[in-house]
CSV table of C-alpha atoms and ligand atoms in Angstrom, one decimal:
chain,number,residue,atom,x,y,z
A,23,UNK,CA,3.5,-20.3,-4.9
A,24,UNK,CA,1.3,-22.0,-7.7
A,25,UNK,CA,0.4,-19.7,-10.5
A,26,UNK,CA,-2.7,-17.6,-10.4
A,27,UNK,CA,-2.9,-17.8,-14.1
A,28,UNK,CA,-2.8,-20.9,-16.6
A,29,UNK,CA,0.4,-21.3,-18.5
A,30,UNK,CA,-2.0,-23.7,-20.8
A,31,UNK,CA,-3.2,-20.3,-22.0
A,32,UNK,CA,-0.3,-18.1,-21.7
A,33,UNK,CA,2.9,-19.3,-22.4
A,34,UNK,CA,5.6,-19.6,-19.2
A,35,UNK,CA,6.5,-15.6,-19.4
A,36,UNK,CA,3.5,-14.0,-19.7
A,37,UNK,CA,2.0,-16.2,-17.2
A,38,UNK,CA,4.5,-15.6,-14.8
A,39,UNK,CA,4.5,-11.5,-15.2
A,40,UNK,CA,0.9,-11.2,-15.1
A,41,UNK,CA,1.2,-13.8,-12.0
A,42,UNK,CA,3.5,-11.3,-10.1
A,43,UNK,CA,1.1,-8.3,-11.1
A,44,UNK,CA,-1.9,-9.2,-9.8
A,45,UNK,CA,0.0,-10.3,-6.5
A,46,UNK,CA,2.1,-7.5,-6.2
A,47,UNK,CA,0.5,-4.5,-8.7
A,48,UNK,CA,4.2,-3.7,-10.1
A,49,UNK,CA,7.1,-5.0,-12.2
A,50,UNK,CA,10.7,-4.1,-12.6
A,51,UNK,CA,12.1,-5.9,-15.5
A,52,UNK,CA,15.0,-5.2,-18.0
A,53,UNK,CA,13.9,-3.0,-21.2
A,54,UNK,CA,13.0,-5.2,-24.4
A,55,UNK,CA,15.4,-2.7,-26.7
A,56,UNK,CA,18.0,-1.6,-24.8
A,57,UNK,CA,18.9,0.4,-28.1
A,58,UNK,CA,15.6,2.5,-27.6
A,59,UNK,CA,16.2,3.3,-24.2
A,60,UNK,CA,20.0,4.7,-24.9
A,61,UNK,CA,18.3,7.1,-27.9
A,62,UNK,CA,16.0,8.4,-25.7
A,63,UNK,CA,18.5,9.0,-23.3
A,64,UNK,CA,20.9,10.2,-25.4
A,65,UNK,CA,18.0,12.6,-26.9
A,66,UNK,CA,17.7,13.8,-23.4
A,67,UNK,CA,21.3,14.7,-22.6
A,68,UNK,CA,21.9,16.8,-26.0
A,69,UNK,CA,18.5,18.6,-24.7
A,70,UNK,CA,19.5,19.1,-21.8
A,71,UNK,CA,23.1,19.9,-22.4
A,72,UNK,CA,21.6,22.7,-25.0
A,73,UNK,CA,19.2,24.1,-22.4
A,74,UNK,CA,21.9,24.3,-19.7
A,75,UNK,CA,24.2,26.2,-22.0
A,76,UNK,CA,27.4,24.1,-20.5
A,77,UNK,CA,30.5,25.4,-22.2
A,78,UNK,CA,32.4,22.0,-21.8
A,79,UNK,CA,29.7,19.1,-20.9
A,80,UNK,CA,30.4,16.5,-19.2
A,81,UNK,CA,29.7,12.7,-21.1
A,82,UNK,CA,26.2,11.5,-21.1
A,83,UNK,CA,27.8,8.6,-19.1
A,84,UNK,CA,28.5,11.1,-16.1
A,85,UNK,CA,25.9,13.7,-16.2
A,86,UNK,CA,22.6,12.1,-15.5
A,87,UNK,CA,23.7,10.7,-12.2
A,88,UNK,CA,25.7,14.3,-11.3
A,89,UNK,CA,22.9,16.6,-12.5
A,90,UNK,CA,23.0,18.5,-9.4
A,91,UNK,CA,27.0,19.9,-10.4
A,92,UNK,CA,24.9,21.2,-13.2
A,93,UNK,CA,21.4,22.5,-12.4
A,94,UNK,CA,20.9,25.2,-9.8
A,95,UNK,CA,17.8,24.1,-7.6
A,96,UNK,CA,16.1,27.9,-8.6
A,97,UNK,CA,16.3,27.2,-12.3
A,98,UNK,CA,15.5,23.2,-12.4
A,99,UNK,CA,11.4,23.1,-12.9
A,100,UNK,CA,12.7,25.9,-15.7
A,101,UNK,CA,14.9,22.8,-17.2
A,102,UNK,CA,13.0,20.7,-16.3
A,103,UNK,CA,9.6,21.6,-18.3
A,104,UNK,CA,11.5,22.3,-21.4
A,105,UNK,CA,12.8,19.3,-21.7
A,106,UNK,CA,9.3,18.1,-21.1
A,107,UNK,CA,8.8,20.2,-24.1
A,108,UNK,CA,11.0,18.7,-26.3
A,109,UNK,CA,9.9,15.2,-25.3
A,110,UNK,CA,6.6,16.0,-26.1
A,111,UNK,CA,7.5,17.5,-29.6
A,112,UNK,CA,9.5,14.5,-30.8
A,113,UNK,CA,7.5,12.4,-33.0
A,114,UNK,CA,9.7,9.0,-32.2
A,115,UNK,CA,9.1,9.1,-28.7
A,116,UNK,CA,5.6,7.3,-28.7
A,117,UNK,CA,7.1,4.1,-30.8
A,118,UNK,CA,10.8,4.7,-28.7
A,119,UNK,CA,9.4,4.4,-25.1
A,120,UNK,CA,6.5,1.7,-26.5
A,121,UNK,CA,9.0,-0.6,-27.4
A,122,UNK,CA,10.7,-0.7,-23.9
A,123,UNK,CA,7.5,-3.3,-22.6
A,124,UNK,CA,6.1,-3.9,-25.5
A,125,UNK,CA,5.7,-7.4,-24.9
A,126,UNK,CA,5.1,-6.4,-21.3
A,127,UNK,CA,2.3,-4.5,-21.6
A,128,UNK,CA,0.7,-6.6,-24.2
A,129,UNK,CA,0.3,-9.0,-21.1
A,130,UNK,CA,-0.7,-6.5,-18.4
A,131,UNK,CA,-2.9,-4.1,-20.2
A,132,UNK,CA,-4.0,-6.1,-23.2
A,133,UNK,CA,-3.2,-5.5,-27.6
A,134,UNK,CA,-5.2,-2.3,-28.0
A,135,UNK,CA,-4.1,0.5,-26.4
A,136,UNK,CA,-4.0,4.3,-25.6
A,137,UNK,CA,-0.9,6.5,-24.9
A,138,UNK,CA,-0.9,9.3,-22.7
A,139,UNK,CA,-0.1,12.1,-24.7
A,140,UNK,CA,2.9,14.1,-22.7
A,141,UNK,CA,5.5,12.8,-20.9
A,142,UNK,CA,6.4,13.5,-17.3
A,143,UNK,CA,10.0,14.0,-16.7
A,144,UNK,CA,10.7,14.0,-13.0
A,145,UNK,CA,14.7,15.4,-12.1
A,146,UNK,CA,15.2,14.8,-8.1
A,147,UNK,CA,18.5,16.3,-7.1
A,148,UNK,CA,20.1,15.0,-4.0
A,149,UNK,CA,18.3,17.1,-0.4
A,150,UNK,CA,16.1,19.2,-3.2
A,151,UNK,CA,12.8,19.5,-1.1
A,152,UNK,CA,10.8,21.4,-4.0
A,153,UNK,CA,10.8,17.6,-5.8
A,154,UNK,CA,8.6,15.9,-3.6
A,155,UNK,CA,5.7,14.2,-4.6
A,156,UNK,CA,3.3,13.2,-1.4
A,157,UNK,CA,2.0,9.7,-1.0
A,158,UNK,CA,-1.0,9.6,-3.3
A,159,UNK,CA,-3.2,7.7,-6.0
A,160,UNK,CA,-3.3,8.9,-9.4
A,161,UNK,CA,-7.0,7.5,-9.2
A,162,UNK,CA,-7.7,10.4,-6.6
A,163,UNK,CA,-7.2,13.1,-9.5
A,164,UNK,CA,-9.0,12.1,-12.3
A,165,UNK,CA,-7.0,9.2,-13.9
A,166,UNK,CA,-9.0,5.6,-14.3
A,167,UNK,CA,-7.9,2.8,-12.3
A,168,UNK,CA,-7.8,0.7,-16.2
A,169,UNK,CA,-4.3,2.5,-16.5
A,170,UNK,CA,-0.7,1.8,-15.5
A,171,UNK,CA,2.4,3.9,-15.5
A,172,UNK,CA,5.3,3.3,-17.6
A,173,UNK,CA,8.5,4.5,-15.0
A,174,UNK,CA,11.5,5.1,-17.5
A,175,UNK,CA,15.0,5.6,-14.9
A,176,UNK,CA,18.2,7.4,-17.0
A,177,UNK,CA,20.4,6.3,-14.0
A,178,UNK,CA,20.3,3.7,-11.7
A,179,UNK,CA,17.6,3.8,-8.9
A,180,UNK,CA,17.4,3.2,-5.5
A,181,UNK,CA,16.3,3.9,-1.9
A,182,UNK,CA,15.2,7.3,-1.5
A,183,UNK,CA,16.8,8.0,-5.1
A,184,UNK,CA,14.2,6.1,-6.5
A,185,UNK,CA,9.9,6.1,-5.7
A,186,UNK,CA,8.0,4.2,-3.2
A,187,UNK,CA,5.0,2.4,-3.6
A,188,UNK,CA,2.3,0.5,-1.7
A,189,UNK,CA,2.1,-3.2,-2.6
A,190,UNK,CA,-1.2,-4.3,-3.8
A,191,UNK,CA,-2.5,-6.5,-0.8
A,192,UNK,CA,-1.3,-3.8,1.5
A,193,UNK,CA,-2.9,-1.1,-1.0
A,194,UNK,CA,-6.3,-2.4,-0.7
A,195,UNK,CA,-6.3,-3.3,3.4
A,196,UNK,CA,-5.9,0.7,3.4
A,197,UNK,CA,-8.3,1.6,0.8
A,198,UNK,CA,-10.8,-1.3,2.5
A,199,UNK,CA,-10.5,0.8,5.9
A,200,UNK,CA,-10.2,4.1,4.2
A,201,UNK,CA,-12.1,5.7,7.0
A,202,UNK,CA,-9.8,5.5,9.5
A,203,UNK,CA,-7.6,7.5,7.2
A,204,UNK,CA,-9.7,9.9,5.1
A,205,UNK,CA,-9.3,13.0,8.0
A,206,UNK,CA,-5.2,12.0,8.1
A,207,UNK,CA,-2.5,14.1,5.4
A,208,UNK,CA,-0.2,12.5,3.0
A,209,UNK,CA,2.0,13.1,5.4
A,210,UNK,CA,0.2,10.9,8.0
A,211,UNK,CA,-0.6,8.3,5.9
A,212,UNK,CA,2.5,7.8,4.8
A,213,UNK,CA,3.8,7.3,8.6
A,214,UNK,CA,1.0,4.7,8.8
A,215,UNK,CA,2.7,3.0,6.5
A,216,UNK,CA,6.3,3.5,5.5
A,217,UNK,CA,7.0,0.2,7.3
A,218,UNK,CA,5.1,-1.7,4.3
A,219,UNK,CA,5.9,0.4,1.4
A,220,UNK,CA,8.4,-0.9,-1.4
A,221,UNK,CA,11.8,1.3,-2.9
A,222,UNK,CA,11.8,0.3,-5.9
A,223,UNK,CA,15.3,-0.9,-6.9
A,224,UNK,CA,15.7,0.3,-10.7
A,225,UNK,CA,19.5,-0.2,-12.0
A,226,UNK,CA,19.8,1.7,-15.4
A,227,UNK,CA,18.2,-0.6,-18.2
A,228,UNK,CA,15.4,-1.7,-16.4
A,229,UNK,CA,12.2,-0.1,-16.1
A,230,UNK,CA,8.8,-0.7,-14.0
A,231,UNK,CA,5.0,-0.6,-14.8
A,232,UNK,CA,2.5,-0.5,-11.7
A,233,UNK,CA,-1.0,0.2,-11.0
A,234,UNK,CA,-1.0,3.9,-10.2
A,235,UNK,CA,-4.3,2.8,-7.8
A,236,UNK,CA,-1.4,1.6,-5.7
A,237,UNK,CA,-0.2,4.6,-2.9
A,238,UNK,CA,2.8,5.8,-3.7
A,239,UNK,CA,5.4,9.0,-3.8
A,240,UNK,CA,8.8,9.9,-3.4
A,241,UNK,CA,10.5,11.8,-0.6
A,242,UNK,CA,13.9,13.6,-0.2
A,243,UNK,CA,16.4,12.6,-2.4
A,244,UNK,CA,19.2,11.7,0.7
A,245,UNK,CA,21.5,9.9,-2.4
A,246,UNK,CA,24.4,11.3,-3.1
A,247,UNK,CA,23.3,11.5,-6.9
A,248,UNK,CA,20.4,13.0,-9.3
A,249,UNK,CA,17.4,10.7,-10.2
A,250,UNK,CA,16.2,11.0,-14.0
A,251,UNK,CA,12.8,9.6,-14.6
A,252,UNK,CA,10.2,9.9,-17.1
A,253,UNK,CA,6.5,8.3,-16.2
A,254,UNK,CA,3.7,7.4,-18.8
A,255,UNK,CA,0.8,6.0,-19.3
A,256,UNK,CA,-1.0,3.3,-20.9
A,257,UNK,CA,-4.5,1.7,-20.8
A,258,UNK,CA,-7.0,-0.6,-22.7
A,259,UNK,CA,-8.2,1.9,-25.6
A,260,UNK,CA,-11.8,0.8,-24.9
A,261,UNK,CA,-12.4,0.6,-21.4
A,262,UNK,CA,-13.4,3.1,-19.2
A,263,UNK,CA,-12.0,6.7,-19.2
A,264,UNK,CA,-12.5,9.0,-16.1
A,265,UNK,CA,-11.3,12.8,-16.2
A,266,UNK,CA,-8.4,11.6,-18.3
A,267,UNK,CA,-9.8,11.4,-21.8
A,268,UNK,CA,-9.4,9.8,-25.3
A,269,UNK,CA,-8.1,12.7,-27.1
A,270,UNK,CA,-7.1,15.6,-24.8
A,271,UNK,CA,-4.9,13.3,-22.1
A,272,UNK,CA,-4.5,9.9,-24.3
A,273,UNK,CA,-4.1,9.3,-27.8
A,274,UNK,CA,-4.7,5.8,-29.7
A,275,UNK,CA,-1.9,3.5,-29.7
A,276,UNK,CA,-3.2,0.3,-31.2
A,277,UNK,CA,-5.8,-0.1,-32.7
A,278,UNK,CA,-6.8,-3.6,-34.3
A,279,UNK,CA,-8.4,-4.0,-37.8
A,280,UNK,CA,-12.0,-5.6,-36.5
A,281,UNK,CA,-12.2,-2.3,-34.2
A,282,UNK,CA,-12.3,0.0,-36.5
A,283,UNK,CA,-14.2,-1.8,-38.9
A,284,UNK,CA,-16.7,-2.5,-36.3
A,285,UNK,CA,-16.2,1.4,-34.6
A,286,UNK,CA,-17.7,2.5,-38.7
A,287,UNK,CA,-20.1,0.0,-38.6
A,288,UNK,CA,-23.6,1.7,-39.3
A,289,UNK,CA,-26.3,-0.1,-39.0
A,290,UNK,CA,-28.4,-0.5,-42.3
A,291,UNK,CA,-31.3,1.8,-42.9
A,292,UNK,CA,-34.6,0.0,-44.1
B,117,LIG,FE1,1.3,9.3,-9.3
């Protein structure tokens, strides 16, 4: 397939990821610091180790993956949203999980950015039904289709383990005809089109961005093992918010010199 972008402009890697995004609206890739991905993880174990109160813990090696040995299915959105806490009040975590796709996201999204603010931590244990997220678009509930998730895996990811998603050419024949489906649930949208929707496969040390305009969800976790996952977001600081705004939901990221000179600018009075 020849190139939708021109590697005279971009050089041979950046054309060919934001090639595959605009064909496909998602890329898995392995993280630019693998360093920054094992303190995060490592951040999250002793948090979670701590909040568990486990007398003799297993290693951070085995516990992500055998979670549900650990966690009682009553007591893990309890866990789970302090750990969201913690992630939330850790300073690093913004320049930590930033430089996982730096690079990548300089190509997708562009040099000045905004961060969402908190961090999602999803924790599907294996047959846990109170987990599931429906098929959906985050665009649907107030986020701006200028963004892209960050999905951060702490174990290795696949089939039902991991999330589905909606490719992009499939994505927009459904949101083309989106009368035929407006009246159907989730639930029967998602029949309409399990055939065409992607698992991503996410072995530990890789992560994915994708358009979060694209349908997607997860279902029951019918692995034998726990799924760790922490999503994000990231947009062009100056294009268009929706509900999700500059200050409450995102925070600044990058900001470049000539912008905020240019943001201060007042014009001259006569
Ligand atoms: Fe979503």
């Amino acid at each position: 397939m020849p190139l939708v972008t021109e590697p005279t402009i971009y050089n041979a890697d950046e054309a060919n990821v934001i090639d595959q995004f605009l064909k496909t609206g998602y890329i898995i890739f392995p993280v630019e610091d693998l360093n920054s991905l094992a303190k995060i993880r490592s951040n999250l174990y002793e948090n979670a180790v701590k909040a568990l109160e486990l007398d003799s813990p297993p290693p951070e090696s085995d516990f992500f993956d055998n979670a549900q040995k650990f966690i009682l299915p009553e007591y893990l959105n309890e866990i789970r949203l302090g750990l969201i806490d913690k992630l939330n009040k850790n300073p690093d975590n913004a320049a930590l999980f930033y430089s996982l796709a730096k690079n990548h996201l300089g190509w997708i999204v562009g040099n000045e950015m905004a961060i969402q603010r908190s961090y999602n931590l999803g924790i599907q244990l294996p047959k846990d039904s109170s987990s599931i997220l429906p098929l959906h678009s985050d665009v649907w509930s107030g986020n701006s289709p200028y963004e892209v998730v960050l999905w951060t895996s702490f174990v290795d990811c696949h089939k039902t383990k991991s999330m589905y998603l909606l490719p992009l050419k499939e994505n927009q024949k459904i949101i083309s005809n989106f009368q035929k489906y407006s009246s159907m649930t989730a639930e029967e949208i998602f029949s309409e089109v399990e055939d065409k929707v992607v698992w991503l496969e996410v072995p530990y040390g890789h992560v994915v961005i994708f358009w979060h305009g694209l349908l997607h969800g997860n279902r029951i976790n019918e692995e034998e093992k726990s799924r760790w996952t922490v999503n994000l977001r990231f947009k062009g600081l100056l294009t268009p918010y929706h509900a999700k705004e500059l200050g409450e939901y995102f925070m600044p990221l990058t900001i470049r010199p000539i912008t905020r000179i240019g943001y201060q600018y007042k014009k001259p009075k006569i």
